[in-house]
Coordinates of C-alpha atoms in Angstrom, one line a residue:
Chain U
X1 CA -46.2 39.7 -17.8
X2 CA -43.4 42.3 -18.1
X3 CA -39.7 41.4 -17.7
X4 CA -37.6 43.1 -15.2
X5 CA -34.3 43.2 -17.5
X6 CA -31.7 43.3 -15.0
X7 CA -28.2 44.2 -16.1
X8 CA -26.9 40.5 -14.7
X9 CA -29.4 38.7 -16.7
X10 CA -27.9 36.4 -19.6
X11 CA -31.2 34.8 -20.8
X12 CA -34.3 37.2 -21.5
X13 CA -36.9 35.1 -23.0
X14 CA -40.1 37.3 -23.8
X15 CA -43.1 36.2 -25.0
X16 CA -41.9 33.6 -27.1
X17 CA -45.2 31.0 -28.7
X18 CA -44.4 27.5 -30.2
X19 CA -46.9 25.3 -32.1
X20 CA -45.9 22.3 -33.4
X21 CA -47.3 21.0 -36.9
X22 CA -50.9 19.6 -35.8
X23 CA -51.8 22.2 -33.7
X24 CA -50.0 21.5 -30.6
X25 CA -49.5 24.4 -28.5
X26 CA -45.9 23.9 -27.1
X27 CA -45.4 27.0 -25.5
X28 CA -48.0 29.8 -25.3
X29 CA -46.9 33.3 -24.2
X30 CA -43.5 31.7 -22.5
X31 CA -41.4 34.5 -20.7
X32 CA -38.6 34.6 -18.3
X33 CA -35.4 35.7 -17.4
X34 CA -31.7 34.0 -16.1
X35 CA -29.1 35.5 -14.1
X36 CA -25.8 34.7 -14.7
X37 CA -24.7 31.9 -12.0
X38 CA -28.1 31.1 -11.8
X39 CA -29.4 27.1 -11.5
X40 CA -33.1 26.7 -13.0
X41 CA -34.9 23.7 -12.9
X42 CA -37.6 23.2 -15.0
X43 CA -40.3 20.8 -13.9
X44 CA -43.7 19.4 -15.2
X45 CA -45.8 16.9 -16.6
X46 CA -45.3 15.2 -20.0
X47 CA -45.8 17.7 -22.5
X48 CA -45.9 21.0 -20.7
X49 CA -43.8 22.1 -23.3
X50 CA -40.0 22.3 -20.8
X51 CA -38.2 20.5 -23.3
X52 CA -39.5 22.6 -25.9
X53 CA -38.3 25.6 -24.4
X54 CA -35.0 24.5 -23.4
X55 CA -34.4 23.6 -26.9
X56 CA -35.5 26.9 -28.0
X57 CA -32.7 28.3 -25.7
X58 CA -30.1 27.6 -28.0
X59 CA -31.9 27.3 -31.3
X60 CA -32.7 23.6 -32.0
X61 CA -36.3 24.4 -32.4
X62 CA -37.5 27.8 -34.4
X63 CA -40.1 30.2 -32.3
X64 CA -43.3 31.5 -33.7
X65 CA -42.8 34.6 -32.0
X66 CA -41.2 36.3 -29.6
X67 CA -38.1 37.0 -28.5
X68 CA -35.1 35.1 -26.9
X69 CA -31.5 37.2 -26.6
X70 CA -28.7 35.3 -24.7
X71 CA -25.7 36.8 -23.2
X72 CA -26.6 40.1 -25.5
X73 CA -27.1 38.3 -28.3
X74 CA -30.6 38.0 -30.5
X75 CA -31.9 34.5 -31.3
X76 CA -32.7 35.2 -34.9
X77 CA -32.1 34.4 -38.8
X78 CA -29.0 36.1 -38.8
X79 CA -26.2 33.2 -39.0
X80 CA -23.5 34.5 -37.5
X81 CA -25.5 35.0 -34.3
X82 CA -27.0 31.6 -34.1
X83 CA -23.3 30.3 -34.5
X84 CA -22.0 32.6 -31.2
X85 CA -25.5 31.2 -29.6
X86 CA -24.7 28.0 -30.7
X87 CA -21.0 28.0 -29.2
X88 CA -21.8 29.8 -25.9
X89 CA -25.2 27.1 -25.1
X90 CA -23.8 23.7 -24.3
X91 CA -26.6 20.7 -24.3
X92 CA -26.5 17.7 -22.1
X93 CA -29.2 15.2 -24.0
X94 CA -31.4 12.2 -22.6
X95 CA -29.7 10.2 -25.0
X96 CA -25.8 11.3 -24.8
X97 CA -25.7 11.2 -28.4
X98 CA -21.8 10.9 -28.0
X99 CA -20.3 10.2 -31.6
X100 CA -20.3 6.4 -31.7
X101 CA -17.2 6.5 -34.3
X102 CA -14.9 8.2 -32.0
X103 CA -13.3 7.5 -28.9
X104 CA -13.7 9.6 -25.6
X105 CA -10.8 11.8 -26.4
X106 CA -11.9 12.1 -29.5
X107 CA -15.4 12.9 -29.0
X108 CA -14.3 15.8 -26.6
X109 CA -11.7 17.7 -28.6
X110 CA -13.6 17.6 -31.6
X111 CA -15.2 20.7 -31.8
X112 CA -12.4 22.5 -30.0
X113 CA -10.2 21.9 -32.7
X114 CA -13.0 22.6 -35.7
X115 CA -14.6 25.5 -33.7
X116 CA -12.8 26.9 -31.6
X117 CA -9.8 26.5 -34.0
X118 CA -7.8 25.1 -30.9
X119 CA -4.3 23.6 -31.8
X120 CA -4.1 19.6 -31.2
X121 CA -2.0 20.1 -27.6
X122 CA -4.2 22.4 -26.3
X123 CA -7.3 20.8 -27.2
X124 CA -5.9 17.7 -25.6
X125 CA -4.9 19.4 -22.9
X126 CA -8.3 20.6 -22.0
X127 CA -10.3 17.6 -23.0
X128 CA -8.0 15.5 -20.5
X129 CA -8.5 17.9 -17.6
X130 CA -12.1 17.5 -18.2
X131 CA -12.4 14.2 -18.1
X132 CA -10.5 14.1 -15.1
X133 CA -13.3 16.4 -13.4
X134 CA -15.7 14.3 -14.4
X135 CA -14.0 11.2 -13.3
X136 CA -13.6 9.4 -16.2
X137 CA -9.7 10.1 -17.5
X138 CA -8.9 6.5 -17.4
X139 CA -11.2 5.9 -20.5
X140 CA -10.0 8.7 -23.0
X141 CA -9.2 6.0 -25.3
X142 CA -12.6 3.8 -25.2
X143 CA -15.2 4.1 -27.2
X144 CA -18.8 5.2 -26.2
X145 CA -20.0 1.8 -26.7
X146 CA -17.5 0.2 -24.2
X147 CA -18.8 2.3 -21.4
X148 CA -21.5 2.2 -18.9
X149 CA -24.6 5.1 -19.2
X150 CA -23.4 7.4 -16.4
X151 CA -19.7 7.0 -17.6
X152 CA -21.2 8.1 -21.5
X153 CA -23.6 10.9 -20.1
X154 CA -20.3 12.0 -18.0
X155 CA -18.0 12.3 -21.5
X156 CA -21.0 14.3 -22.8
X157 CA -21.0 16.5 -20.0
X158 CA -16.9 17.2 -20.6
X159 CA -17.7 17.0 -24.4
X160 CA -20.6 20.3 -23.6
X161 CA -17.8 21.7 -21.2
X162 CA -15.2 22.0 -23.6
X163 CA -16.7 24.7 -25.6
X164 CA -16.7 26.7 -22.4
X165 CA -19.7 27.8 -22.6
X166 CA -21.3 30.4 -20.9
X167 CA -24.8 28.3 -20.0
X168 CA -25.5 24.8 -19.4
X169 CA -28.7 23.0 -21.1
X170 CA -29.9 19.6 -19.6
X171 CA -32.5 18.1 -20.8
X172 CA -33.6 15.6 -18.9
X173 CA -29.9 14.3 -18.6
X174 CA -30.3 11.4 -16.1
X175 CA -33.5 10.1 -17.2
X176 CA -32.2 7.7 -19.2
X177 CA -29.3 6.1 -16.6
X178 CA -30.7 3.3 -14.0
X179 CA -30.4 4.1 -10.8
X180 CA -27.4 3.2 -9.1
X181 CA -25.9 5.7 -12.0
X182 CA -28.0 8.7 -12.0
X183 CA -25.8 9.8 -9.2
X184 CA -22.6 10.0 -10.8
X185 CA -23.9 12.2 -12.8
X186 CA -25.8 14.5 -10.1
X187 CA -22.7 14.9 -8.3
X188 CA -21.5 16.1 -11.8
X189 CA -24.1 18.6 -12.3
X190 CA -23.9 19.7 -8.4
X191 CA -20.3 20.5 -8.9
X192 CA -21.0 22.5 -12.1
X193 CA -23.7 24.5 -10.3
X194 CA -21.5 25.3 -7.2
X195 CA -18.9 26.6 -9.3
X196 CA -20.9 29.2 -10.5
X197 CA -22.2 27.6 -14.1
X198 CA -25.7 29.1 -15.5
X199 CA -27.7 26.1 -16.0
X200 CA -31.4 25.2 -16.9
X201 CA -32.1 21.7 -16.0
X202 CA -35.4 20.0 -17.6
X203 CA -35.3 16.9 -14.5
X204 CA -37.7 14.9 -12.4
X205 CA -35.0 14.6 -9.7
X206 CA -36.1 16.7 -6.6
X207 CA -33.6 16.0 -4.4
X208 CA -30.9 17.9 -7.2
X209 CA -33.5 20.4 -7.3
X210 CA -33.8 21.3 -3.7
X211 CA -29.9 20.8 -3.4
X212 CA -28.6 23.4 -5.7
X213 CA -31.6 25.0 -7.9
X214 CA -32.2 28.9 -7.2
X215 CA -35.0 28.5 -9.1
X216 CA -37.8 26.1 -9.8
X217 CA -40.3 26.8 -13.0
X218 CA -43.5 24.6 -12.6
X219 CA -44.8 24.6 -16.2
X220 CA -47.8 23.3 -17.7
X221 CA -49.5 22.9 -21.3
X222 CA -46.8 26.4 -22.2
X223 CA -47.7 28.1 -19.5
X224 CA -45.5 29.2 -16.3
X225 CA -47.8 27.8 -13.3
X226 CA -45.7 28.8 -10.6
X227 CA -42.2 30.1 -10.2
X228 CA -40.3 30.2 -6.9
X229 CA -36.9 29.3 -5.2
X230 CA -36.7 25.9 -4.2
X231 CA -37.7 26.1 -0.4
X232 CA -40.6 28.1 -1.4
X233 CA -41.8 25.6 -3.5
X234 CA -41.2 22.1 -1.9
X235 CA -42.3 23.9 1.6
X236 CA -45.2 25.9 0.8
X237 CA -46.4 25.7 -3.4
X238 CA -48.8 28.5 -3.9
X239 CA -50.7 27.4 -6.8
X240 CA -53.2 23.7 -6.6
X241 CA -51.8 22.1 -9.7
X242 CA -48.3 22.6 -8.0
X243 CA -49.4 21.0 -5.1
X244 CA -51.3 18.4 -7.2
X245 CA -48.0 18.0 -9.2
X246 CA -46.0 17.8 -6.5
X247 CA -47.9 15.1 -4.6
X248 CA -47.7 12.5 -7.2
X249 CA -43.9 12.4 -7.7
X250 CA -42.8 13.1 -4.5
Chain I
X1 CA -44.7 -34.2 -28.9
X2 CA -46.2 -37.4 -30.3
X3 CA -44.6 -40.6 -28.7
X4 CA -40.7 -40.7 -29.7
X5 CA -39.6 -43.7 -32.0
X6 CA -37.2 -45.6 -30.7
X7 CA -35.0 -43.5 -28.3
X8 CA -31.7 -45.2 -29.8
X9 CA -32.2 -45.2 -33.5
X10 CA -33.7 -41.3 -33.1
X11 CA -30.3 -40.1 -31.6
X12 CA -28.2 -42.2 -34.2
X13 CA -29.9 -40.2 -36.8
X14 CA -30.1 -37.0 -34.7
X15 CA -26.1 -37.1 -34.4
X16 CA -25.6 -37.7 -37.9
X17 CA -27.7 -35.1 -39.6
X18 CA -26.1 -32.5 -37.2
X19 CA -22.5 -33.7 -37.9
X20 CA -20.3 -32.5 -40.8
X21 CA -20.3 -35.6 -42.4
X22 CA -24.0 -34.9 -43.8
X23 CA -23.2 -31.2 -45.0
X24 CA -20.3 -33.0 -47.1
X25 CA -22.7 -35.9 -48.1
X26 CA -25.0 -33.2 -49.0
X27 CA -22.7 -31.0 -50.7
X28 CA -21.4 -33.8 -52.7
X29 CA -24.5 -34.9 -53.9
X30 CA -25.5 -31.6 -55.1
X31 CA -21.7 -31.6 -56.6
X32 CA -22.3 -34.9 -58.5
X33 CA -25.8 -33.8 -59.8
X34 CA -25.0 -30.8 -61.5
X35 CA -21.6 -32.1 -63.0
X36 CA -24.1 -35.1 -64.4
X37 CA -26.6 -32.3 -65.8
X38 CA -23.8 -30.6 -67.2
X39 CA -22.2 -33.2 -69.0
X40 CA -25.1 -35.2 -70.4
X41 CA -26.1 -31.8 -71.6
X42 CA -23.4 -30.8 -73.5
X43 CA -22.7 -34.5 -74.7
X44 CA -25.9 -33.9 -76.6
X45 CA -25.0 -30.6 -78.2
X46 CA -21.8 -32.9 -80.0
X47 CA -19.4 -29.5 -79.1
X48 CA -15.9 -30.3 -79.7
X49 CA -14.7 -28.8 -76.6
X50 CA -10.4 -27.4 -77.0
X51 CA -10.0 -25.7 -73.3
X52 CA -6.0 -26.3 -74.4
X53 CA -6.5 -23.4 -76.9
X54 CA -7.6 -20.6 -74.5
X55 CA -4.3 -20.0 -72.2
X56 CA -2.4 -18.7 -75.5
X57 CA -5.6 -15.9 -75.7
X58 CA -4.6 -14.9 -72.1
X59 CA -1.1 -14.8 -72.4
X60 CA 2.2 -15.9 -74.0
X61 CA 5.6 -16.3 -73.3
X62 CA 8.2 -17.2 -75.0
X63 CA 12.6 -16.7 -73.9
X64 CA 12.1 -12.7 -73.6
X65 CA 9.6 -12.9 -71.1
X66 CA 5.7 -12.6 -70.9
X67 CA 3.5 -10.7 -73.6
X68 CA 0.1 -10.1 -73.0
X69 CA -2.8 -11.9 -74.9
X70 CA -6.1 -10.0 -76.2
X71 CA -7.9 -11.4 -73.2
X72 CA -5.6 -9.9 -71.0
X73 CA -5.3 -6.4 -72.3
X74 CA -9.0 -5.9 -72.9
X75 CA -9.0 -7.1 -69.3
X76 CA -6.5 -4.2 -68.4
X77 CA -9.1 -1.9 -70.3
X78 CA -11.7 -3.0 -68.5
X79 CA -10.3 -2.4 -65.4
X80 CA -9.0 1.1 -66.4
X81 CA -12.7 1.7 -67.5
X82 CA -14.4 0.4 -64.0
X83 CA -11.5 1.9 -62.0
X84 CA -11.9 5.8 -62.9
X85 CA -15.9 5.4 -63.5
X86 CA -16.0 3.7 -59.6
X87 CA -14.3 7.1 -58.6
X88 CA -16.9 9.3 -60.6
X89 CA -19.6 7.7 -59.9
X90 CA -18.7 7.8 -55.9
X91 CA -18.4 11.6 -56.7
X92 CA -21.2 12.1 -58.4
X93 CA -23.0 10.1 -56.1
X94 CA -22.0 12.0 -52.9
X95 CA -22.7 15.1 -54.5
X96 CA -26.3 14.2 -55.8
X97 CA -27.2 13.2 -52.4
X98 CA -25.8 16.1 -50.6
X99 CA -27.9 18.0 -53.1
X100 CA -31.3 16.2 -52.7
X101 CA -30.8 16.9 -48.3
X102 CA -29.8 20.6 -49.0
X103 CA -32.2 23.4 -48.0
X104 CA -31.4 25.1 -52.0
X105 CA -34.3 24.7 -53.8
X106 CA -32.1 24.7 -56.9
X107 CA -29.9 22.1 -55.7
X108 CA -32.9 19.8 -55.1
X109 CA -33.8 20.6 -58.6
X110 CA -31.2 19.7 -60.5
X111 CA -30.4 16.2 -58.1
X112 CA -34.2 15.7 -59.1
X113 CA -33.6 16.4 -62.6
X114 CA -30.4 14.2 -63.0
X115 CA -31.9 11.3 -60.8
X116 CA -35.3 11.2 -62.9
X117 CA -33.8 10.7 -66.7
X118 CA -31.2 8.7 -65.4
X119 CA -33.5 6.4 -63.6
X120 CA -35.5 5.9 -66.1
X121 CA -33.3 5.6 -69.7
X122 CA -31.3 2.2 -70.1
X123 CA -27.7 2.7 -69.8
X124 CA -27.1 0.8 -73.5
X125 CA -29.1 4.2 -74.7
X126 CA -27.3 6.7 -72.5
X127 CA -24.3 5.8 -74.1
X128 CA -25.2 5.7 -77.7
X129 CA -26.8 9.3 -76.6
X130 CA -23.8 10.4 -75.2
X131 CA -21.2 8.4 -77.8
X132 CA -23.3 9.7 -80.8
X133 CA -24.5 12.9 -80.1
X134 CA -23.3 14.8 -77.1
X135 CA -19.6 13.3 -78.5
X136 CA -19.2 15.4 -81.6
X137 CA -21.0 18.2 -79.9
X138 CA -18.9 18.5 -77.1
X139 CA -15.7 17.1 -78.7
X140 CA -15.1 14.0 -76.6
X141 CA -13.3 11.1 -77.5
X142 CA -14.6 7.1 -77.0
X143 CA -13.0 6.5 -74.1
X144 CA -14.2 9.8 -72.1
X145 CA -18.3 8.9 -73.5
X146 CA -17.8 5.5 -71.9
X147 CA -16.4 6.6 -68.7
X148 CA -18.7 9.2 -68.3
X149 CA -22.1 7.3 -69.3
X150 CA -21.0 4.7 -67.1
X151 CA -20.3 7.2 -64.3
X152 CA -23.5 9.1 -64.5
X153 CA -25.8 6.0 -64.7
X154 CA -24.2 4.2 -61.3
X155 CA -23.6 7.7 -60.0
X156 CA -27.3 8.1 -59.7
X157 CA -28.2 4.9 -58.3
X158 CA -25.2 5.3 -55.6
X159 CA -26.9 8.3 -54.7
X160 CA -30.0 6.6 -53.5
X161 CA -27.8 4.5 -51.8
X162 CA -26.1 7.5 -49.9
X163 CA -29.1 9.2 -49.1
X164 CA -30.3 6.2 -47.5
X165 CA -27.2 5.9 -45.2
X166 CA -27.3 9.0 -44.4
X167 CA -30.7 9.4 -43.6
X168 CA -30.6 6.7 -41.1
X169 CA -27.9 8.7 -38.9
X170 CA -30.0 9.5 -35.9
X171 CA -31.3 12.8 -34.9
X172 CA -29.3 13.1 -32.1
X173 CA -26.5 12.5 -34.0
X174 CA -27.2 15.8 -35.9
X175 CA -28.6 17.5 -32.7
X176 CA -25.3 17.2 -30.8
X177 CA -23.5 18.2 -33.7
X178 CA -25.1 21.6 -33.4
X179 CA -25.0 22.4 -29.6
X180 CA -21.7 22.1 -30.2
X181 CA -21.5 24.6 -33.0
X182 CA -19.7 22.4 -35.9
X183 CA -20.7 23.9 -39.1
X184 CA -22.8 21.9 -41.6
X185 CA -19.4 20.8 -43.6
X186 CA -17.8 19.5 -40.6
X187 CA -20.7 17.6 -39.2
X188 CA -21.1 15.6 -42.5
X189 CA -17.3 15.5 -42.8
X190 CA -16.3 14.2 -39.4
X191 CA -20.0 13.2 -38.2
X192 CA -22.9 11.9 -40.5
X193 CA -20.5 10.8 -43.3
X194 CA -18.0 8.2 -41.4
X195 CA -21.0 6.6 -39.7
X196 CA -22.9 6.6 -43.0
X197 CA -20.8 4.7 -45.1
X198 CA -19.7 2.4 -43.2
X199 CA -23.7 1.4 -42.7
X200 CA -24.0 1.8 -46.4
X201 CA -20.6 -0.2 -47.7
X202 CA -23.1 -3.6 -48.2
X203 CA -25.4 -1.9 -51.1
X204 CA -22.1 0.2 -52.2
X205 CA -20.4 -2.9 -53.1
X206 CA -23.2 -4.3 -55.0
X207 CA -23.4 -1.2 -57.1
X208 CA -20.0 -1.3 -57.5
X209 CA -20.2 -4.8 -59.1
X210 CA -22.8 -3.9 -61.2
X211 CA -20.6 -1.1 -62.6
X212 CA -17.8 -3.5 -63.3
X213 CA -20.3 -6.0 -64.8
X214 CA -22.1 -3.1 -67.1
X215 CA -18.7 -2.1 -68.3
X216 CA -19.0 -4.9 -71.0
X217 CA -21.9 -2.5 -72.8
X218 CA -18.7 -0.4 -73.8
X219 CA -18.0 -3.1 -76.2
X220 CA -21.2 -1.6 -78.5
X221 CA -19.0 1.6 -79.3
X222 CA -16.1 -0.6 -80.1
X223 CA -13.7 -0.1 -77.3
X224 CA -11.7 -2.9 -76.8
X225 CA -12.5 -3.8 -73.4
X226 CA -12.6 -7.7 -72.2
X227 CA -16.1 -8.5 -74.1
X228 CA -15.0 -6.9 -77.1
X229 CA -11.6 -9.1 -77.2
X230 CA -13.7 -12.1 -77.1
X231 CA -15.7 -11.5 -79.4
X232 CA -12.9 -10.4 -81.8
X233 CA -11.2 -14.0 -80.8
X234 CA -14.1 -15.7 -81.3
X235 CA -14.6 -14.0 -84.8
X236 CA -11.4 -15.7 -85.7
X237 CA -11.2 -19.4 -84.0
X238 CA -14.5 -20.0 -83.2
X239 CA -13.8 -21.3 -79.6
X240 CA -17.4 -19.8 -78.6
X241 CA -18.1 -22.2 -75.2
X242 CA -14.2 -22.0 -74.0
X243 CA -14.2 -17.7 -74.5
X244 CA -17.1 -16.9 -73.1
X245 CA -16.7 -19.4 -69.8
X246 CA -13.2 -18.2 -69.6
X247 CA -14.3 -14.2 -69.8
X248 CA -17.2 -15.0 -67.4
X249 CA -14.7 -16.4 -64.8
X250 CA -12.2 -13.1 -65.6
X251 CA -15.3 -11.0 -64.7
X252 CA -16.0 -13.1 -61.4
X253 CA -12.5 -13.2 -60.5
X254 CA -12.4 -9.1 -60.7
X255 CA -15.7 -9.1 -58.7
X256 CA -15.1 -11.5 -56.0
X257 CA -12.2 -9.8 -55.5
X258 CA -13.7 -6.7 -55.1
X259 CA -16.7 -8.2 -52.4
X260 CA -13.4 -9.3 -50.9
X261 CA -11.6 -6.6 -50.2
X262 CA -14.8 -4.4 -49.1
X263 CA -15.6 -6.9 -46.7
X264 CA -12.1 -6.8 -45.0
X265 CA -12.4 -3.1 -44.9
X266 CA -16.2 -3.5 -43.2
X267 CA -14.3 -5.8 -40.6
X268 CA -11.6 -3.1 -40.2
X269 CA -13.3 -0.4 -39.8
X270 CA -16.6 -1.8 -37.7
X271 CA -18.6 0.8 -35.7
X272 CA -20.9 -0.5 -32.4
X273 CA -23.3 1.9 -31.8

């Protein structure tokens, strides 16, 4: 399937294949492309291979082949463009992973000061607006451990923000939370996307999907099923495994 | 449950074997037993035992002040010895493990290389090797072939150690390290390495104490360490029993101490994950 390259896109993914060690066909022949501004959510059924390709996005898993150029830059060998990659894609995990060793603060000005070569002020500076946006300022000084799931996946969020990146990764980044918390974090995410963020969101959660996605990617064993804007495709799914999809989580 | 004895007389010994009182009694007992062992035994050997004559081998005094006794200064060797080797030996260690998780095939090599002979030769033999033959070769003196066999043989087993902690950082760990772009330096530096070592400060310690307590080999290439004083004491006065008790408690005293102050440093610095 050719790509339309259009002069606003920042993510041109073409034709990229993944198979993991075994013989498991992650992605097969994955292409796509994402405008600047634009929100993507990526949906499917365990092991359709989303994750996978949102990790590809900023290099945390290799591609067989294919290509995958963000914001102008090739995803390749070459280390010094894996580096701008690396520092213009922030990730928003299941887990948090927030740096257990380190308070809040610390956690977010980290690689501001060690990447971005950020003086000690400013770094604070930033990190403290941040976690004010995410409502959680009142705990710079805590340590992961001392706060609640949504409150950790929120520091992560500010900790990915802080790099001012130029795209947004989430993988599945309130999957882990119980309930009452996942929407803390929506509200969050909905904020980002209104201000104009690029984001691709690996979710299950619908209702953030229909709220603020532009786009919806149905995916299944590495394949693109069905791609559409939201209304198209909680209103009228074209394909029968999105409609078969659709009808068991909704 | 079978039909309970008497409810009374059950709870009166129920109460006493959970109170105090019974660890004590039992302690005591054990206390009494081994002093009984150890003194029947040694009332047999017919050793003429002279404690009173070991304080002058540790140090003496007289209106100018305190001098030092044999025991003492080999105990200052010893020290000397441990201390630097401790500090290699970390080094050495840190480096071999960053070497065996590198992506440089030669790096892996050589960790491979070192970790292998080291392993597997005694340390009593890598120091003769290194005293006897790489000494005159290389031009190094007694001192430097002690440190440095002593170095390289714990170095390699800290190593393991290391690589163990290190490894057991979780993936995310690493994976968040690189979203955010930290270079491989910093991620160990201000990542993977602070978590790792405080995990790994347990089987540090013992290696640590093994050092310490394998410093007394030093003695076979005449350096006047602690051992080496004794036996040079004993030579002369033939206090055999009293020395060697007396330089066994030195080397517990320098050990405990050490357990001691790496547990207070575990406490300090305690990470929940």
């Amino acid at each position: 399937m050719p790509i339309e390259v259009e002069r606003n896109d920042i993510i041109v993914v073409e034709r990229i294949n993944k198979t993991f060690v075994g013989g498991i066909k992650a992605l097969v022949d994955f292409s796509t492309h994402i405008r600047r501004g634009e929100v993507v959510v990526v949906i499917g059924p365990s092991g359709s291979g989303k994750s996978t390709f949102l990790r590809c996005l900023n290099g945390l898993e290799e591609i067989d082949s294919g290509s995958i150029v963000i914001d102008g830059i090739l995803l390749d060998d070459a280390k010094k463009n894996r580096l701008e990659i690396r520092k213009e894609v922030g990730m928003v995990f299941q887990q948090f992973n927030l740096f257990p060793h380190m308070t809040v603060l610390e956690n977010v000005t980290l690689a501001q000061r060690r990447v971005r070569k950020k003086s000690k002020q400013a770094a604070r500076a930033m990190s403290m607006d941040l976690l004010e946006k995410v409502g959680i300022d009142e705990k710079a000084d805590s340590y992961p451990s001392q706060l609640s799931g949504g409150q950790q996946q929120r520091v992560a969020i500010a900790r990915a923000l802080a790099m001012m990146p130029k795209v947004m990764l989430f993988d599945e980044a309130t999957s882990a939370l119980d309930p009452e918390m996942i929407g803390e974090v929506l509200d969050v995410m909905k904020d980002l996307a209104r201000e104009g963020m690029t984001m691709v969101c690996v979710t299950h959660e619908m209702g953030f999907a229909r709220e603020v996605s532009d786009r919806v990617i149905f995916m299944e064993d590495g394949k693109i099923v069905e791609v559409g804007t939201a209304e198209h495709f909680f209103t009228a799914p074209v394909e029968d495994r999105t409609r078969l999809f659709l009808s068991q989580i909704l | 449950m079978d039909a309970a004895p008497h409810p009374q007389r059950k709870s009166r010994w129920s109460k006493f074997h959970r109170s105090p009182l019974f660890d004590v009694t039992q302690f005591s007992i054990l206390v009494i037993l081994i002093v009984w062992f150890f003194s029947t035994s040694t009332e047999k050997l017919g050793y003429n035992w002279q404690w009173y004559q070991i304080p002058q081998y540790i140090f003496t005094h007289d209106e100018s002040g305190y001098y030092a006794g044999p025991l003492w200064e080999g105990l200052m060797v010893t020290l000397r010895i441990s201390g630097v080797s401790l500090v290699l030996a970390f080094l050495i260690g840190l480096t071999t493990a960053l070497f065996r998780l590198s992506h440089s095939f030669v790096a892996q090599i050589i960790a491979r290389f070192y970790l292998e002979t080291i392993r597997n030769t005694p340390l009593l033999i890598q120091l003769f090797f290194i005293y006897f033959v790489l000494g005159p070769v290389l031009g190094i003196n007694r001192m430097t072939s002690a440190i440095l066999a002593l170095s390289l043989f714990e170095g390699a087993y800290a190593s393991e150690i290391f690589r163990a902690g290190i490894v057991s950082i979780g993936r995310g760990q690493w994976e968040a390290a690189y979203s955010l772009g930290l270079s491989t330096f910093d991620t160990y530096y201000c990542i993977i390495l602070p978590q790792a070592i405080r995990r790994i400060l347990p089987p540090l310690t013992s290696q640590a104490i093994s050092l310490i307590k394998d410093s007394a080999l030093v003695s076979t290439i005449a350096i006047y360490d602690l051992t080496m004083q004794a036996q040079a004491v004993i030579a002369e006065t033939f206090l055999t029993f009293e020395l060697w008790f007396t330089v066994a408690a030195m080397y517990l005293v320098v050990t405990v101490t050490l357990s001691i102050i790496v547990n207070y440093m575990e406490h300090r610095f305690k990470v929940v994950s």
